[in-house]
PDB file of N, CA and C in Angstrom:
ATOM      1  N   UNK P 860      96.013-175.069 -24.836  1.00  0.00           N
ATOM      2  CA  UNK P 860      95.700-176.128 -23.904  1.00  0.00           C
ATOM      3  C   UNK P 860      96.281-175.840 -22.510  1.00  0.00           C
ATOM      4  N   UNK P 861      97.661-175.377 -22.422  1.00  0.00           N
ATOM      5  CA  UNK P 861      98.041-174.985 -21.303  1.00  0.00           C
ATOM      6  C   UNK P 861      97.143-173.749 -20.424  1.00  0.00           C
ATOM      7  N   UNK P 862      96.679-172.839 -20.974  1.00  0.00           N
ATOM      8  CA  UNK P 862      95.922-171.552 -20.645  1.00  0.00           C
ATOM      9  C   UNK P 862      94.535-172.381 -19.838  1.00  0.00           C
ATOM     10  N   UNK P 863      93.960-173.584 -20.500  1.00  0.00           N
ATOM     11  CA  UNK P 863      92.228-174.176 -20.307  1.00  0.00           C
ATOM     12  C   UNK P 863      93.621-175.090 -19.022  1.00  0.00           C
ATOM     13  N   UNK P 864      94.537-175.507 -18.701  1.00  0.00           N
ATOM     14  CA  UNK P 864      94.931-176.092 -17.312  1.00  0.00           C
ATOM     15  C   UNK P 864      95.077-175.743 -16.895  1.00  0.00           C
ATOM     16  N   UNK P 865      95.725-174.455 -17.235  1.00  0.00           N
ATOM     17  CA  UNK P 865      96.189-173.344 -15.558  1.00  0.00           C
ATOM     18  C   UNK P 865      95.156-172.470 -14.846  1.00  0.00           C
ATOM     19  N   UNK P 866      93.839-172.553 -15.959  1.00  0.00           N
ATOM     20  CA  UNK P 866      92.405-172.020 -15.268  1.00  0.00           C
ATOM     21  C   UNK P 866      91.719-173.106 -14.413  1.00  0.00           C
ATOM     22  N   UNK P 867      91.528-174.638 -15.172  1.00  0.00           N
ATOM     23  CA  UNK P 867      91.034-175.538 -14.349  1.00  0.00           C
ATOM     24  C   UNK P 867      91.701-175.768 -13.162  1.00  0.00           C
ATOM     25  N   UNK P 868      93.047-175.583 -13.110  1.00  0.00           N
ATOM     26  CA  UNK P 868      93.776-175.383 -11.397  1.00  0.00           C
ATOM     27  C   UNK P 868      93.556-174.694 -10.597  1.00  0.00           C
ATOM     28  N   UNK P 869      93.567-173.798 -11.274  1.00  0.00           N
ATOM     29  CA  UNK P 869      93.026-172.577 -10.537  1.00  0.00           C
ATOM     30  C   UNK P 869      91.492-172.344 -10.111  1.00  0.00           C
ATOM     31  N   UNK P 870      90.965-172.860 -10.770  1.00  0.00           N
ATOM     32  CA  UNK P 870      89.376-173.175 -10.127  1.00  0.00           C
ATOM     33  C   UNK P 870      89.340-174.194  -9.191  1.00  0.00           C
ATOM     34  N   UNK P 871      90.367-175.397  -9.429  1.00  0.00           N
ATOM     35  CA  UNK P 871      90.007-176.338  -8.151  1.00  0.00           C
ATOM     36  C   UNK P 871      90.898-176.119  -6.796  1.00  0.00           C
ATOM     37  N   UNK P 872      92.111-175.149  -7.106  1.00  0.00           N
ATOM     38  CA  UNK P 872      92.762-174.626  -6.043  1.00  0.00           C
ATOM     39  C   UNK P 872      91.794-173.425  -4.878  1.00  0.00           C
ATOM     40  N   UNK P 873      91.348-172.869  -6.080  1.00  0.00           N
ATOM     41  CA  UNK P 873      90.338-171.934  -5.403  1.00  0.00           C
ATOM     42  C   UNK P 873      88.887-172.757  -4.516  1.00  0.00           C
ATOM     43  N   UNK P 874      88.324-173.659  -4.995  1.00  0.00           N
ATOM     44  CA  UNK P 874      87.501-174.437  -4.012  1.00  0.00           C
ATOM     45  C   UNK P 874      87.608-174.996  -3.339  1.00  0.00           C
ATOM     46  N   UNK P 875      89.344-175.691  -3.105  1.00  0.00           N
ATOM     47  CA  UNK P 875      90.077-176.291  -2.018  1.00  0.00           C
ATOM     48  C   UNK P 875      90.131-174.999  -0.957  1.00  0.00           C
ATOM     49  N   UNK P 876      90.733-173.759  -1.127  1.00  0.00           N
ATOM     50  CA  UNK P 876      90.720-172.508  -0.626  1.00  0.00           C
ATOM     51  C   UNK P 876      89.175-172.404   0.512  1.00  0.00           C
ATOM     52  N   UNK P 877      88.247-172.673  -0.624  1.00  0.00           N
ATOM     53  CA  UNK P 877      87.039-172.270   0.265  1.00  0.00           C
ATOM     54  C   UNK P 877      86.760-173.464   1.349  1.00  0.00           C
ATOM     55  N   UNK P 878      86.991-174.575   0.730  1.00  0.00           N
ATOM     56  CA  UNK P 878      86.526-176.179   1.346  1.00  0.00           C
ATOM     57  C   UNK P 878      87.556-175.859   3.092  1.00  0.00           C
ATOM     58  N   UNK P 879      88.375-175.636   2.578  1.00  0.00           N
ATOM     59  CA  UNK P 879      89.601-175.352   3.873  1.00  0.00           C
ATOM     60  C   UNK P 879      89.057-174.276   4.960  1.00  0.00           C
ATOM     61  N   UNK P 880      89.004-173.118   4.361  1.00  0.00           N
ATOM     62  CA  UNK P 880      88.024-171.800   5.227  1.00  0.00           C
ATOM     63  C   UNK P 880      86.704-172.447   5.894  1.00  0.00           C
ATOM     64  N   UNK P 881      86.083-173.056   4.962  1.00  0.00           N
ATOM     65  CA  UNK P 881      84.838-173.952   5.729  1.00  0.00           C
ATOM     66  C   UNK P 881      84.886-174.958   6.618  1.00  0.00           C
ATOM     67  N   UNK P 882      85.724-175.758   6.299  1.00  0.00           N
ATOM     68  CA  UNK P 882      86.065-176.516   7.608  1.00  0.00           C
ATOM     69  C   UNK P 882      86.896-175.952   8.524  1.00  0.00           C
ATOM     70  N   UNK P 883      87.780-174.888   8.505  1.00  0.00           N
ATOM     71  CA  UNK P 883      88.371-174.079   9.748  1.00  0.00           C
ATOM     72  C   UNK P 883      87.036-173.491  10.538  1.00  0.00           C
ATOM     73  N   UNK P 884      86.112-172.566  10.242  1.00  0.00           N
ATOM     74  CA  UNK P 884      85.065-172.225  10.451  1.00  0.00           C
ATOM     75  C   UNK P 884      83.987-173.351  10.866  1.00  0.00           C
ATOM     76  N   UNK P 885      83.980-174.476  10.461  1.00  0.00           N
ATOM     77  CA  UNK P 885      82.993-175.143  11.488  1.00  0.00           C
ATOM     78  C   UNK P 885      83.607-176.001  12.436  1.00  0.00           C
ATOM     79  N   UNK P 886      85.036-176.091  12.444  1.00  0.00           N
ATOM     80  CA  UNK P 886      86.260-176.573  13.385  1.00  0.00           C
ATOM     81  C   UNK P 886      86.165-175.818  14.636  1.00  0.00           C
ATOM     82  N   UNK P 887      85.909-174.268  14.438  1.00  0.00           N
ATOM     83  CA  UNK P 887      85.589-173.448  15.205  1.00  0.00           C
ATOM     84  C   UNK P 887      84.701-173.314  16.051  1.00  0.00           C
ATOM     85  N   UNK P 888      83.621-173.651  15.582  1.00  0.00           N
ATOM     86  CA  UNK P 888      82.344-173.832  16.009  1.00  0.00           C
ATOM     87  C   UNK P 888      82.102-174.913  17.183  1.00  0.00           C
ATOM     88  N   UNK P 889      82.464-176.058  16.448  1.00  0.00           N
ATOM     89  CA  UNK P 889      82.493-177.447  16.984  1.00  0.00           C
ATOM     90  C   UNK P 889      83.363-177.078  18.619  1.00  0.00           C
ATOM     91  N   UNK P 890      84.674-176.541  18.088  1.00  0.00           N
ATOM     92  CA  UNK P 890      85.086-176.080  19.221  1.00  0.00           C
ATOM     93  C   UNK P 890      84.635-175.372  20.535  1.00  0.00           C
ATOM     94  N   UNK P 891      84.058-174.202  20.472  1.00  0.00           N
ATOM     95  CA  UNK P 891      82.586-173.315  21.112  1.00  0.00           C
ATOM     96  C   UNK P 891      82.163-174.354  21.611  1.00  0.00           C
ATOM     97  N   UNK P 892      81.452-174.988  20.997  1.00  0.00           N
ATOM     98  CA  UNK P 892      80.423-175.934  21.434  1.00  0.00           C
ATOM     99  C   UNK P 892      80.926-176.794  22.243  1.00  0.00           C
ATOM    100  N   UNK P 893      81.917-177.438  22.213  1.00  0.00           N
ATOM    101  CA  UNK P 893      82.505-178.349  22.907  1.00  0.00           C
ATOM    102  C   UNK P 893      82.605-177.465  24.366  1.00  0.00           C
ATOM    103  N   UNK P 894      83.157-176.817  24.473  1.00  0.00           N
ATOM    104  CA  UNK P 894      83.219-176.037  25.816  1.00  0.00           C
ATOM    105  C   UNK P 894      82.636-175.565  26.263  1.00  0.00           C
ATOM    106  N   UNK P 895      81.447-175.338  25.689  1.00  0.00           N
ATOM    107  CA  UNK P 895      80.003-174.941  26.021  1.00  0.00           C
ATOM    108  C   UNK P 895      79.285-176.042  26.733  1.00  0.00           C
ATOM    109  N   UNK P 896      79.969-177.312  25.978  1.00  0.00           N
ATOM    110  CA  UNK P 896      78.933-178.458  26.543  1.00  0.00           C
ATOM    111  C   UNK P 896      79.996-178.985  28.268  1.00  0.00           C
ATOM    112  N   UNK P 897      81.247-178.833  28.039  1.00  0.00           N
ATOM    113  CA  UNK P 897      82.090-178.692  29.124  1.00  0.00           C
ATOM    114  C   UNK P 897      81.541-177.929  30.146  1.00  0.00           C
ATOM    115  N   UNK P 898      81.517-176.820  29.966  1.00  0.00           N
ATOM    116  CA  UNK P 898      80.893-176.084  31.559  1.00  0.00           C
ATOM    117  C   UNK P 898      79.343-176.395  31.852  1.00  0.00           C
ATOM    118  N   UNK P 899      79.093-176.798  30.884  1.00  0.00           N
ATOM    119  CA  UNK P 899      77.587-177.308  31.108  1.00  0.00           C
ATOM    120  C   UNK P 899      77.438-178.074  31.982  1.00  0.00           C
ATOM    121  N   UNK P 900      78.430-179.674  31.668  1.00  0.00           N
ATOM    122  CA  UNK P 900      78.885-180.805  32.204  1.00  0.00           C
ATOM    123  C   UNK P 900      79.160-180.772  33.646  1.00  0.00           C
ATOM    124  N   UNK P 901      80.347-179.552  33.869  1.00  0.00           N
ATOM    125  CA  UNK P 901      80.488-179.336  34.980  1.00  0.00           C
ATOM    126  C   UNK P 901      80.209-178.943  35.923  1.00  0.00           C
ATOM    127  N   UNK P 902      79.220-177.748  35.785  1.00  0.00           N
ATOM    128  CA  UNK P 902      77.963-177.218  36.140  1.00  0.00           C
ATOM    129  C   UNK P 902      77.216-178.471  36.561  1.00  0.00           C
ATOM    130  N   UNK P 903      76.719-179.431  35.979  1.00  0.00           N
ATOM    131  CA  UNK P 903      75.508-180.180  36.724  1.00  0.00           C
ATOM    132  C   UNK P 903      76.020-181.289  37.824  1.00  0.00           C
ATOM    133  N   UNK P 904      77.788-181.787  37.157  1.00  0.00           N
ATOM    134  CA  UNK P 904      78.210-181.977  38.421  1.00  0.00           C
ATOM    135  C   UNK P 904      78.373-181.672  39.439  1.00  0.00           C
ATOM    136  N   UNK P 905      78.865-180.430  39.312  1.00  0.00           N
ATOM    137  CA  UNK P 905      78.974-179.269  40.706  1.00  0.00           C
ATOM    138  C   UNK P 905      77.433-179.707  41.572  1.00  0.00           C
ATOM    139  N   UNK P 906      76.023-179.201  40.497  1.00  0.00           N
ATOM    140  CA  UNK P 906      74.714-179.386  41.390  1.00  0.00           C
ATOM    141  C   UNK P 906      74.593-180.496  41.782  1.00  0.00           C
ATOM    142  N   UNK P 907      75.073-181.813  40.920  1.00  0.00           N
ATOM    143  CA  UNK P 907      74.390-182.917  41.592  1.00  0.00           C
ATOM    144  C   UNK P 907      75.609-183.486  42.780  1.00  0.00           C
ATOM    145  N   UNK P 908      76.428-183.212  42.903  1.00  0.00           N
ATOM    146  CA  UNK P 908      77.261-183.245  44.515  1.00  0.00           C
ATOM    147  C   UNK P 908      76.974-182.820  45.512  1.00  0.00           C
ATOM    148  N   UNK P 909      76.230-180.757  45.089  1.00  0.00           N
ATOM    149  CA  UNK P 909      75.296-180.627  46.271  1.00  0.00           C
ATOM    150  C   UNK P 909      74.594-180.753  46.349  1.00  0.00           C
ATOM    151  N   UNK P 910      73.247-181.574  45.600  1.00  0.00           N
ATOM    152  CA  UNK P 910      72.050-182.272  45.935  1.00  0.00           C
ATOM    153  C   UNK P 910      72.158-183.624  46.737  1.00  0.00           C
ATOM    154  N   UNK P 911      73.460-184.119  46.416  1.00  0.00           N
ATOM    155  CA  UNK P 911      73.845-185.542  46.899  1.00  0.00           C
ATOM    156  C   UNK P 911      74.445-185.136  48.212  1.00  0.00           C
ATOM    157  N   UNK P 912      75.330-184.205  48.789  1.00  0.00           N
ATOM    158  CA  UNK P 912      75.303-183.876  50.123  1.00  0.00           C
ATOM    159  C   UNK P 912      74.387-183.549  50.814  1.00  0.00           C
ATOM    160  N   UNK P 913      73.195-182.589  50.344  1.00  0.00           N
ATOM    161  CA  UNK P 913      72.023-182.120  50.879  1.00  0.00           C
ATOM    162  C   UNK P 913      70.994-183.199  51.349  1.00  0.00           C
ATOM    163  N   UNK P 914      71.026-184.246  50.409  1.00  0.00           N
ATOM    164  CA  UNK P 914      70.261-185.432  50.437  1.00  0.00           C
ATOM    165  C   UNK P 914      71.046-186.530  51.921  1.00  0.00           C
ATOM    166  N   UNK P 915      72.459-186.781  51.772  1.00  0.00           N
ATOM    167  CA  UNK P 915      73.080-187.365  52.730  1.00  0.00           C
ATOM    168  C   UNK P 915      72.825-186.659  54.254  1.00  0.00           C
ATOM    169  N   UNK P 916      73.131-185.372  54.109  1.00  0.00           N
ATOM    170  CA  UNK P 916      72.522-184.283  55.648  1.00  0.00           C
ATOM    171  C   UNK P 916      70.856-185.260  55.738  1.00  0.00           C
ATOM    172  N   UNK P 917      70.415-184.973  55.157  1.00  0.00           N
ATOM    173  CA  UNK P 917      68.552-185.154  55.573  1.00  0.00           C
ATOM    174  C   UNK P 917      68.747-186.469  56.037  1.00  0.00           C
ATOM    175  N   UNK P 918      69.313-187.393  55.322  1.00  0.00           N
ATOM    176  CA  UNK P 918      69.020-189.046  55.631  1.00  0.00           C
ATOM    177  C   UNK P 918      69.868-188.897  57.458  1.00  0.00           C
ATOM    178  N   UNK P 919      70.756-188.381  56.915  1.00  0.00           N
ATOM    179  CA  UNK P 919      71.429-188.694  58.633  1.00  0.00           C
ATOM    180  C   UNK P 919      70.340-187.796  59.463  1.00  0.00           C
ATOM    181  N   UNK P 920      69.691-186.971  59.554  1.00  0.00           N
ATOM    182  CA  UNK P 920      68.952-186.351  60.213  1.00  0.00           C
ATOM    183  C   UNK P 920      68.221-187.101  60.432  1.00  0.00           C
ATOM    184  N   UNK P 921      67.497-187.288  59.333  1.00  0.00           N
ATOM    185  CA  UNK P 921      66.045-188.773  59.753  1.00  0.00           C
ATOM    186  C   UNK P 921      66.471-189.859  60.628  1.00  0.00           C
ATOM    187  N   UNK P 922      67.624-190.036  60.076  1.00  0.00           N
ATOM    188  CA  UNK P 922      68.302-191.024  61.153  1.00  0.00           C
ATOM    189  C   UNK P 922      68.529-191.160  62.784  1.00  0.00           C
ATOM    190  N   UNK P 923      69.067-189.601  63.232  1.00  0.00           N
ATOM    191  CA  UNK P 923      69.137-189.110  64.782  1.00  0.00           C
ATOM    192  C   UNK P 923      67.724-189.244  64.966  1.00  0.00           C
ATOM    193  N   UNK P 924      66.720-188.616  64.334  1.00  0.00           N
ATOM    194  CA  UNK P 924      65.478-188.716  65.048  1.00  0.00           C
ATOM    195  C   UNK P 924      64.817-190.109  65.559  1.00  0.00           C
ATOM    196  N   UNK P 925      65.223-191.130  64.296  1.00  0.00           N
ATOM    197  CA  UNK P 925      64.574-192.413  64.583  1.00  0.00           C
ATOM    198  C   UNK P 925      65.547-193.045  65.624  1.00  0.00           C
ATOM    199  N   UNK P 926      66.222-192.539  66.436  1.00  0.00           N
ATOM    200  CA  UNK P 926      67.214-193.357  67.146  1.00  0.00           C
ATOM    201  C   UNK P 926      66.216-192.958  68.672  1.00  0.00           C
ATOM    202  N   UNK P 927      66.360-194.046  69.335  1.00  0.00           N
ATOM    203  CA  UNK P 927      65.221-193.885  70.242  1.00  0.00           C
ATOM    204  C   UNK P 927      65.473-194.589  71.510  1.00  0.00           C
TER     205      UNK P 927
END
């Protein structure tokens, strides 16, 4: 009886083993991704500040012209 427990431990120690490796490995991932979606983020901020300055230049431009 002892021999059929120290195998069933050992089988559920061993799938804890894998369960652990698998979630380190998609911990990993998740991680990647996260910083992937970070420079992404920051990236479109960066563009939409200089679309939003580019846009502020034009309006004041339109502006000098209509001044009359």
């Amino acid at each position: 009886m002892l021999i059929e427990d120290l195998k069933a431990l050992e089988t559920k120690v061993g799938e804890l083993i894998e369960l652990c490796e698998s979630l380190a490995n998609e911990n990993r991932a998740l991680r990647a991704r996260n910083r992937s979606w970070a420079a992404e983020k920051s990236n479109l901020v960066e563009r939409n500040e200089l679309a939003r300055s580019k846009i502020d230049a034009l309006i004041n431009r339109l502006k000098s012209m209509d001044v009359t």
